[in-house]
CSV table of C-alpha atoms and ligand atoms in Angstrom, one decimal:
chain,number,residue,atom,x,y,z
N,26,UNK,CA,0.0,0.0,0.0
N,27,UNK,CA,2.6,2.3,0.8
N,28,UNK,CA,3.9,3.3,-2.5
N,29,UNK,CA,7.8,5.3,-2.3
N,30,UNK,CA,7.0,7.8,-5.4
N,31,UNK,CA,9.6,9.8,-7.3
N,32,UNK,CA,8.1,13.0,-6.9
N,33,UNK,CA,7.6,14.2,-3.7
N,34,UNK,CA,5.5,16.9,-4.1
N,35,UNK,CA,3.9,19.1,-0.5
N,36,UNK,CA,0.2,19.8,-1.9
N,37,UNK,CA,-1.7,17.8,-4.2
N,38,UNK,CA,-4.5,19.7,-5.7
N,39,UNK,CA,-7.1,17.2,-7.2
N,40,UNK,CA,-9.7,18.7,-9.8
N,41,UNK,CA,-11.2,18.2,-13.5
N,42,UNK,CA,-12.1,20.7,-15.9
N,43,UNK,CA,-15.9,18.7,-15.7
N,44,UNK,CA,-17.0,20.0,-12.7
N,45,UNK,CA,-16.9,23.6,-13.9
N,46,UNK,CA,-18.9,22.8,-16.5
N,47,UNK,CA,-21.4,19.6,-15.4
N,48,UNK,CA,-24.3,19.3,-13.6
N,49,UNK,CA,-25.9,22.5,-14.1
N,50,UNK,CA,-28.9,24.0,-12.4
N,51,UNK,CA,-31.7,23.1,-14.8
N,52,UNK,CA,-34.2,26.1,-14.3
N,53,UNK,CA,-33.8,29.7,-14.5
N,54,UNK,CA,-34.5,31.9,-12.3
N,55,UNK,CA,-37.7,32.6,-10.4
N,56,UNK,CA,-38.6,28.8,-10.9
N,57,UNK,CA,-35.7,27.4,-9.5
N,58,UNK,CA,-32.4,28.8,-8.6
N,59,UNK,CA,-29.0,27.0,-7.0
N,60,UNK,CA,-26.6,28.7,-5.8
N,61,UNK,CA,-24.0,25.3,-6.4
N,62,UNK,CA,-23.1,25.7,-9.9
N,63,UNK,CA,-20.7,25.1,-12.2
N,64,UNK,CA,-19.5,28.2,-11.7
N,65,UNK,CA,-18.4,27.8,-8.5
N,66,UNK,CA,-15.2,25.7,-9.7
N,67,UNK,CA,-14.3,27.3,-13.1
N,68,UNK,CA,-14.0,30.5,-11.3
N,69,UNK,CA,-11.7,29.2,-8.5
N,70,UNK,CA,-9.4,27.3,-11.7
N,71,UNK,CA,-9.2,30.2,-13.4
N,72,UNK,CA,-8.3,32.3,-10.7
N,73,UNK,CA,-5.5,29.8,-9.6
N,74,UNK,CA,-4.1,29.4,-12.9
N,75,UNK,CA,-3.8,33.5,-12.9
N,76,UNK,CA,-2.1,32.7,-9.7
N,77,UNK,CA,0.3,30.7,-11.3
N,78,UNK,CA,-0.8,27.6,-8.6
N,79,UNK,CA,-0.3,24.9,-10.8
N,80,UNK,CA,3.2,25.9,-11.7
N,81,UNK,CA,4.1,25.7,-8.2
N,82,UNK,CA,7.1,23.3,-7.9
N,83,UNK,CA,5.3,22.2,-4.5
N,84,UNK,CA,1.9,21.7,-6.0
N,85,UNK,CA,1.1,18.6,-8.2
N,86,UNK,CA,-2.0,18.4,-9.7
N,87,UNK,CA,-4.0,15.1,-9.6
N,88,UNK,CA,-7.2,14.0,-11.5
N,89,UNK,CA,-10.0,12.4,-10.0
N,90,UNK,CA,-9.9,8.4,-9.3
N,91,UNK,CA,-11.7,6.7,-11.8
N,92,UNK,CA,-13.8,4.8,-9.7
N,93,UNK,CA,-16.1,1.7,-10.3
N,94,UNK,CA,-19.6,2.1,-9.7
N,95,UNK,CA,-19.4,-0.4,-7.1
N,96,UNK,CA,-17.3,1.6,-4.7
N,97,UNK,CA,-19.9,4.3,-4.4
N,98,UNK,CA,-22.0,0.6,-2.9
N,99,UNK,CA,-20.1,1.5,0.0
N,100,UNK,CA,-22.1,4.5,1.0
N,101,UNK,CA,-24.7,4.4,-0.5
N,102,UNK,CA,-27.7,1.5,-1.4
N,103,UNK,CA,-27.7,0.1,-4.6
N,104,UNK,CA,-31.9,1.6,-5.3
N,105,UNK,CA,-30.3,4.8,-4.6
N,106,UNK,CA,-27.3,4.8,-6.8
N,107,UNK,CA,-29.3,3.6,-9.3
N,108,UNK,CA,-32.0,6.3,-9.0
N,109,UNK,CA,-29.6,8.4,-9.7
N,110,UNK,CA,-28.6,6.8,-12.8
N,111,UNK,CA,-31.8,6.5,-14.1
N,112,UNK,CA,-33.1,10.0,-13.1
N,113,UNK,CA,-29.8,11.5,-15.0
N,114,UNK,CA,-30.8,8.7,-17.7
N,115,UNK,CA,-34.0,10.4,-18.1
N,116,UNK,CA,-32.7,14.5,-18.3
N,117,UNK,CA,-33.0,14.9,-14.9
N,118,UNK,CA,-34.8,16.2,-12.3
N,119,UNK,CA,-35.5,17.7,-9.1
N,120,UNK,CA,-35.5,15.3,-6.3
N,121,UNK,CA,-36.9,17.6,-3.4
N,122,UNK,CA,-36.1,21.4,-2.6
N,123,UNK,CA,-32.8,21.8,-3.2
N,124,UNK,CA,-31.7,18.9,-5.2
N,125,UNK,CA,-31.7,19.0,-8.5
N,126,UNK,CA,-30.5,16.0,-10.9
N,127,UNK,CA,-29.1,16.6,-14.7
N,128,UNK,CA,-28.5,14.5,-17.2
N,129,UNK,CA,-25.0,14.4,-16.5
N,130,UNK,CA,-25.3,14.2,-12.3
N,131,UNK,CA,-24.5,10.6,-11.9
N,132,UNK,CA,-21.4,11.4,-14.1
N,133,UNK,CA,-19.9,14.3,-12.1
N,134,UNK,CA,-21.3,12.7,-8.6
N,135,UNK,CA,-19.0,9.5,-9.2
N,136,UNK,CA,-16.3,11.5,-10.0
N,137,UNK,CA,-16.3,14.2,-7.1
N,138,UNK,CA,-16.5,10.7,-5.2
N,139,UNK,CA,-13.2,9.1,-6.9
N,140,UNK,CA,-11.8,13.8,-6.2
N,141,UNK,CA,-12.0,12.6,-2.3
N,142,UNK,CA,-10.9,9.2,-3.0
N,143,UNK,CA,-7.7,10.7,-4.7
N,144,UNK,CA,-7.0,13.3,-1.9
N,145,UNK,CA,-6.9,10.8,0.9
N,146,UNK,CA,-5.1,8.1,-1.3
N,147,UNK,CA,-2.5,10.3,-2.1
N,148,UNK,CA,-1.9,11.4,1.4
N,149,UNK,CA,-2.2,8.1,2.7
N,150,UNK,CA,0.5,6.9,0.1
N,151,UNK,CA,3.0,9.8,0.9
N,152,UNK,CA,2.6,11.1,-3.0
N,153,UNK,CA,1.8,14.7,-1.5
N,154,UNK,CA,2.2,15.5,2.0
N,155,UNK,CA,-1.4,17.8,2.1
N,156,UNK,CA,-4.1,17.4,-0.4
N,157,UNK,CA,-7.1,19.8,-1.9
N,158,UNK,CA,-9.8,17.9,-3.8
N,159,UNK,CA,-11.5,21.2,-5.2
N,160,UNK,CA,-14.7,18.9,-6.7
N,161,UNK,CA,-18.5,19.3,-6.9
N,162,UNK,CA,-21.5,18.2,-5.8
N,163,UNK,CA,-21.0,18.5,-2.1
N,164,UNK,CA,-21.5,15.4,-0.2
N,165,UNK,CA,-21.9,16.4,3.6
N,166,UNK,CA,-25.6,16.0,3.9
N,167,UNK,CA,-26.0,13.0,1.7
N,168,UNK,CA,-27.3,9.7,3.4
N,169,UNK,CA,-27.2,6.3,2.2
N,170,UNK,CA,-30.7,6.3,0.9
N,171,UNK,CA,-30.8,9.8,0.2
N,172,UNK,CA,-30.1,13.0,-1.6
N,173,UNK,CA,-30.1,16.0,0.5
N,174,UNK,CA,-29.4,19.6,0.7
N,175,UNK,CA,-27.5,20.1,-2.4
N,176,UNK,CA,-25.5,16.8,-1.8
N,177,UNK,CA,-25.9,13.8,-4.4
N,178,UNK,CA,-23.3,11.1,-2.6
N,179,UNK,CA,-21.5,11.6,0.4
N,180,UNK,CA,-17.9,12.3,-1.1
N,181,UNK,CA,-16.1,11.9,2.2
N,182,UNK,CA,-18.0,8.8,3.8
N,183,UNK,CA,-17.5,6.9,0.9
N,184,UNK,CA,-13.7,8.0,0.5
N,185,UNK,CA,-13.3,6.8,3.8
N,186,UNK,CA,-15.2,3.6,3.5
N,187,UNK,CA,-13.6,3.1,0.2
N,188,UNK,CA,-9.4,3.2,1.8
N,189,UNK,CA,-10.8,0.8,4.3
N,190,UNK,CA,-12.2,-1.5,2.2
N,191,UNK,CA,-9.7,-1.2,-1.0
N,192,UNK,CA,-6.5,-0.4,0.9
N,193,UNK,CA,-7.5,-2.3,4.1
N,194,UNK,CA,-6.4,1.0,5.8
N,195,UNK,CA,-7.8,0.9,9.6
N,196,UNK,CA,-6.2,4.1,11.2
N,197,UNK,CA,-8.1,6.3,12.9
N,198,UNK,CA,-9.6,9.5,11.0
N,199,UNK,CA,-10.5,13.1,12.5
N,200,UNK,CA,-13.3,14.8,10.1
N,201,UNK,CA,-13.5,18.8,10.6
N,202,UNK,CA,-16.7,20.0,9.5
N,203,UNK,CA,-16.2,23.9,8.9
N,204,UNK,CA,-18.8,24.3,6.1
N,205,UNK,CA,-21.8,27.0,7.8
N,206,UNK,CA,-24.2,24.1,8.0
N,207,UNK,CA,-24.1,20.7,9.8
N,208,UNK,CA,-23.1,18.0,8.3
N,209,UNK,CA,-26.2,15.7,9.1
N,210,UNK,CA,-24.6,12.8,6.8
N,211,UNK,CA,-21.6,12.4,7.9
N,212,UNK,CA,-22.3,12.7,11.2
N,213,UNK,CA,-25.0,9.8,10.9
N,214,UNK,CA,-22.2,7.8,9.2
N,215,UNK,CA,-20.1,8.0,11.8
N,216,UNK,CA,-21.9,8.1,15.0
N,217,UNK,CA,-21.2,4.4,16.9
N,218,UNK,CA,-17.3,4.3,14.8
N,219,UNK,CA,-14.9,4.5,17.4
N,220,UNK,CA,-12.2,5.1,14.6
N,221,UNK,CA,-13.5,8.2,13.1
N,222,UNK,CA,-14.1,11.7,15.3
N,223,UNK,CA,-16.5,14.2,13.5
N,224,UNK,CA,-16.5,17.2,14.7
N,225,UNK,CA,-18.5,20.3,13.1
N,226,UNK,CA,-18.7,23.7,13.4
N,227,UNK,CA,-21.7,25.2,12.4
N,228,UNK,CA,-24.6,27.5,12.4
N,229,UNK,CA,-27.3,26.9,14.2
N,230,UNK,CA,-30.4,26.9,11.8
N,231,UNK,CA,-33.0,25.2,13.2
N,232,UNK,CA,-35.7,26.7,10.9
N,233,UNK,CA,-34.3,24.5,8.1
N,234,UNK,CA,-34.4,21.0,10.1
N,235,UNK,CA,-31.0,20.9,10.4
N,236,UNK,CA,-29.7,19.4,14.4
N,237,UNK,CA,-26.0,19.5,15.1
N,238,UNK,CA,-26.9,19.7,19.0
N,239,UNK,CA,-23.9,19.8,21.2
N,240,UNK,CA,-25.3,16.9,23.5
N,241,UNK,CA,-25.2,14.9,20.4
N,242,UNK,CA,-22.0,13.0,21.5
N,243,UNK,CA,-22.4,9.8,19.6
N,244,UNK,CA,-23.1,6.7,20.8
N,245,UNK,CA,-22.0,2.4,21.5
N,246,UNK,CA,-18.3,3.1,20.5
N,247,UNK,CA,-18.3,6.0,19.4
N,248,UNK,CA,-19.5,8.3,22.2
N,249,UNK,CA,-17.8,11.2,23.0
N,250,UNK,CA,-16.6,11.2,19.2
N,251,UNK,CA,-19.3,13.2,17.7
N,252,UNK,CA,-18.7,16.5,18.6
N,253,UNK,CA,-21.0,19.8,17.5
N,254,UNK,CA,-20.1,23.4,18.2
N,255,UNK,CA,-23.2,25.1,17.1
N,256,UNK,CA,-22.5,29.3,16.7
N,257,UNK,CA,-25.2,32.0,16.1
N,258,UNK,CA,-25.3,33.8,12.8
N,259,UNK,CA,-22.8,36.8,12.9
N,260,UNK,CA,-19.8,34.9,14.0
N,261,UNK,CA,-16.2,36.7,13.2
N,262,UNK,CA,-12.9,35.3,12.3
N,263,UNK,CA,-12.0,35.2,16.0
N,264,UNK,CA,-15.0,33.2,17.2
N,265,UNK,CA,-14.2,31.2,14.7
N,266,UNK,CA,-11.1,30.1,15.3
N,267,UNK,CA,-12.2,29.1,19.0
N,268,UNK,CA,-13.0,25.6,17.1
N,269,UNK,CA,-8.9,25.0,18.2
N,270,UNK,CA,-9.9,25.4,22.0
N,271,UNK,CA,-12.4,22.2,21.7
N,272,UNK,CA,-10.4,20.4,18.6
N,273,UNK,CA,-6.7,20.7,19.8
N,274,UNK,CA,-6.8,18.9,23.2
N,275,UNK,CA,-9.0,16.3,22.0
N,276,UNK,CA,-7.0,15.4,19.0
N,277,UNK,CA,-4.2,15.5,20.5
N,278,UNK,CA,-5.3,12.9,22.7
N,279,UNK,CA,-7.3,10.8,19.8
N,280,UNK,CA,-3.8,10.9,17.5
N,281,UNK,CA,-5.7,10.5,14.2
N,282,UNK,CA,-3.6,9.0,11.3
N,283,UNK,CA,-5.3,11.8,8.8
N,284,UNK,CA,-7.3,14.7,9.1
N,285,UNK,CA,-9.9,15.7,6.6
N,286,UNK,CA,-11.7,19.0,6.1
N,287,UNK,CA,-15.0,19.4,5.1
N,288,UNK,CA,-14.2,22.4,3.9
N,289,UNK,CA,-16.9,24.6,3.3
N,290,UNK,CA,-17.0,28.2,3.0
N,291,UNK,CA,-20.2,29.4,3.4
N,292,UNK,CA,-19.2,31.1,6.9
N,293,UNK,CA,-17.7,33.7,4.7
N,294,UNK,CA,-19.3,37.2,5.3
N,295,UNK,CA,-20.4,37.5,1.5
N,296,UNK,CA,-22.3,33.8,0.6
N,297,UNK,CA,-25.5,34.3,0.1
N,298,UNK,CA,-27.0,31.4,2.0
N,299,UNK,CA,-24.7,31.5,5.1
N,300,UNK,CA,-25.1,34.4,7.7
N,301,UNK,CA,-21.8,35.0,9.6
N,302,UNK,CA,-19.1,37.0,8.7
N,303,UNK,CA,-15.9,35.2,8.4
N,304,UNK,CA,-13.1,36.8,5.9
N,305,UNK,CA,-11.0,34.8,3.7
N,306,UNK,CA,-8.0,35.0,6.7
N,307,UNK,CA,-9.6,33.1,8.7
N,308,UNK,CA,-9.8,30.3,6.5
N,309,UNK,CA,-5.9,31.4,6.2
N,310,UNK,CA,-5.5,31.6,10.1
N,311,UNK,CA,-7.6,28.1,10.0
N,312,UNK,CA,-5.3,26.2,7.9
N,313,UNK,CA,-2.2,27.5,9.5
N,314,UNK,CA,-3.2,26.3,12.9
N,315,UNK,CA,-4.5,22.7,11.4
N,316,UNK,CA,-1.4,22.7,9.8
N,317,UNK,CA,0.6,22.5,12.7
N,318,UNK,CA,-1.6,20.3,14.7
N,319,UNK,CA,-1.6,18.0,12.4
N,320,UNK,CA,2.4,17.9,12.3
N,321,UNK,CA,3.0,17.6,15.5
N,322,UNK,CA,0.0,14.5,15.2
N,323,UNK,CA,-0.1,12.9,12.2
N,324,UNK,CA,3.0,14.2,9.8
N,325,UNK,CA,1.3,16.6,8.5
N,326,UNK,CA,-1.5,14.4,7.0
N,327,UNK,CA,-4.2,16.8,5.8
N,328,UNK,CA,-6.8,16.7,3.4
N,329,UNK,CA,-9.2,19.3,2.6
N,330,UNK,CA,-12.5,18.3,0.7
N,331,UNK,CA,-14.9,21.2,-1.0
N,332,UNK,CA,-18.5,21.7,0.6
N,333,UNK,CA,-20.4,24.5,-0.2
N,334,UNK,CA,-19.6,28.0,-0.2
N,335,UNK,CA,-21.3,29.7,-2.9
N,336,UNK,CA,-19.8,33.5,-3.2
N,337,UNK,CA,-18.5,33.4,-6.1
N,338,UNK,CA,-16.6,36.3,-5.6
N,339,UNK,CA,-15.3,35.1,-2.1
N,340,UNK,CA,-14.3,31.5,-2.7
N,341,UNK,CA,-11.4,31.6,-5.2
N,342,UNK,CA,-10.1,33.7,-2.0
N,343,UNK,CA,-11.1,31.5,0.5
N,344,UNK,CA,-9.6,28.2,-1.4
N,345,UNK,CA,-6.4,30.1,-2.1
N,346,UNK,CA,-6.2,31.2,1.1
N,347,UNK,CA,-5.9,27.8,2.7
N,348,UNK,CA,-3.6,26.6,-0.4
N,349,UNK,CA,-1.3,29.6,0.7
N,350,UNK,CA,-1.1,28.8,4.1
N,351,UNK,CA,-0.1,24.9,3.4
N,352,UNK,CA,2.6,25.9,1.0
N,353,UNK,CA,3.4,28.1,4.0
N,354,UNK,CA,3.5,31.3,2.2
N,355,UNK,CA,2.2,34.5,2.8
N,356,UNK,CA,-1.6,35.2,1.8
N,357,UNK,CA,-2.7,39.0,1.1
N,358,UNK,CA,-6.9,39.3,1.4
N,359,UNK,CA,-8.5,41.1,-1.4
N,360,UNK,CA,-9.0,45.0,-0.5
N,361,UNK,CA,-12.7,44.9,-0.2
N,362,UNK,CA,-12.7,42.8,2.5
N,363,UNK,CA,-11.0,45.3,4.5
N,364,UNK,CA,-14.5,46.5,6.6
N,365,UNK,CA,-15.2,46.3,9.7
N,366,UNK,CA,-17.6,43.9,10.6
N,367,UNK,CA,-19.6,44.0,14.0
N,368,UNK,CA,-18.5,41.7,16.6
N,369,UNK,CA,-21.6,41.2,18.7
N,370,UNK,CA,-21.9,37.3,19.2
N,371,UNK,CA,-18.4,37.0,20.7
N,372,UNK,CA,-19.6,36.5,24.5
N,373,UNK,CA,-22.5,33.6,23.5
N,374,UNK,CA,-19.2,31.8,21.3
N,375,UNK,CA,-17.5,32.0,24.4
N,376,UNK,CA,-20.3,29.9,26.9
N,377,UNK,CA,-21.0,27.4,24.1
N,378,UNK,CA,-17.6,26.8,23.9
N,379,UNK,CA,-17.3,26.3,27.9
N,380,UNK,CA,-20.8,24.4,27.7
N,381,UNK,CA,-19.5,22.2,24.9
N,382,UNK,CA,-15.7,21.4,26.4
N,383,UNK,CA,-17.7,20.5,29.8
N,384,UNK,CA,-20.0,18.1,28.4
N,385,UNK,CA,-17.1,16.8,26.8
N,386,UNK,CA,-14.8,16.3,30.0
N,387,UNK,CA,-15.7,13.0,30.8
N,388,UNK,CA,-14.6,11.7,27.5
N,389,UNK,CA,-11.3,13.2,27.2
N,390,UNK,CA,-8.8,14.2,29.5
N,391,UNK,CA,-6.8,16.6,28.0
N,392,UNK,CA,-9.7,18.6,28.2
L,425,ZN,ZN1,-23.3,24.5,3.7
């Protein structure tokens, strides 16, 4: 499994050309409108290529794993996967509110699954030290019967079921969830599996059904490993980064082999669905920190998965952001970004945080 390769190359930034182009919302506006669209990765490629990214002697850029249908069995049921099929099969569709189904879904779905595959694989194989899978559809609300909240498959469950089961790999696996909303799916993947901590940052949003409760700990095994640190809309980038007072003791005591990022950005101050006001530093100051952690725990083994995050101003900032700070270079934020925001939430981050490292005490000690 673990392959010596030639090239060893720091970040590995794992993307196709497809998902800028595929699976396009199929109404125009006022009948239907989705903020996840193509558009969201052609601008972020285009902006890195201006950026000269890809010529980066420390960045290699990897395609997609071309996955067999049957991996994505994994995470999913076989009636679903095939639903998907045949409703792509058929033109498409829209399976409930926000998800919609083109003719090309299934296509682009299997292959933002085999994007995550190939970020952990070639982390876990020492090709890059870090990897960014820059793909689309989200996965982090997708269940194994089910399409949900933009998400067609769950990109990261079945990426992790997928080393396990291919590349009998049976370390232990941190998940940070920093996307604005709660990442029902993976969480429900993960909560008895003593071998996989989710943790997940997030909005609380009630009105839209989503949970993410802080006394949602997990359960059997995995108690204690499901960990939610709900904010209030209006978060800034220093309530943010309180995530490392919960996330640093406790993985420095759970000594993951890997950490992946569900990396969302639709905490930043300008997406239109999200409503706190992160700018694209924080994701800098985030990645930094993880950075480090994840040195001192796991040689540095870091991968960062696209959620949502639908600014398309803000997130070819955001992403090269956090692709600055693992190349360990200097990142300069766009002017405009330069406001002042109001801090006004900063107090109630505080007591959830104290709430949420309390209710966690008896499960770690570090705490
Ligand atoms: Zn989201």
């Amino acid at each position: 499994m673990m392959n010596i390769m030639k090239h060893k190359s720091k970040l590995g930034i794992v993307t196709d050309g497809a998902f800028g182009l595929m699976h396009d919302p199929p109404y125009s506006k006022p009948s239907f409108i989705s903020f996840e669209n193509p558009s969201r990765i052609s601008h972020v490629i285009t902006y890195l290529k201006k950026q000269n990214i890809f010529e980066n002697g420390n960045v290699l850029r990897l395609e997609p794993l071309d996955i067999n249908e049957s991996a994505l069995n994994l995470a999913h049921s076989h009636y679903y996967i095939d639903s998907i099929k045949r409703i792509s099969s058929l033109g498409g569709g829209l399976l409930e509110d926000e998800v919609f189904v083109t003719e090309d879904t299934f296509t682009i779905a299997k292959m933002a699954v085999g994007g995550a595959i190939q970020a952990i694989l070639s982390i876990i194989s020492g090709e890059v030290n870090q990897s960014f899978a820059l793909i689309r559809p989200p996965g982090h609300h997708a269940l194994r019967e089910k399409a949900s909240g933009l998400c067609i498959f769950n990109n990261i469950a079945n990426a992790i079921y997928y080393v396990r089961d291919y590349m009998n790999y049976q370390e232990k696996i941190a998940i940070i969830d920093i996307d604005d909303h709660f990442g029902d799916g993976l969480a429900r993947y993960f909560y008895e599996d003593p071998n996989v901590l989710y943790f997940s940052i997030h909005e609380y949003d009630f009105e839209m059904g989503d949970v993410g409760l802080m006394d949602e700990l997990g359960a059997s095994e995995g108690l204690g490993k499901n960990i939610n640190f709900p904010v209030p809309p209006g978060i800034v980038n220093q309530d943010f980064l309180k995530l490392f007072d919960v996330v640093k003791p406790i993985l420095q005591e759970f000594r993951p082999s890997m950490i992946i990022v569900a990396t969302g950005f639709d905490m930043y101050f300008a997406d239109p669905i999200g409503n706190c006001q992160l700018t694209s530093i924080a994701y800098y100051q985030f990645a930094k920190n993880l950075l480090k952690l994840s040195e001192d725990i796991c040689d540095g083994k870091l991968a960062f998965i696209l959620e949502g995050g639908y600014s398309i101003i803000g997130l070819k900032y955001c992403v090269l952001a956090i692709i600055k700070a693992l190349l360990n270079e200097t990142y300069n934020p766009p002017e405009f970004e330069n406001i002042s925001l109001p801090n006004v939430v900063s107090n109630e981050v505080d007591k959830i945080r104290n709430t949420l490292i309390k209710l966690l005490t008896p499960y770690w000690r570090n705490l």
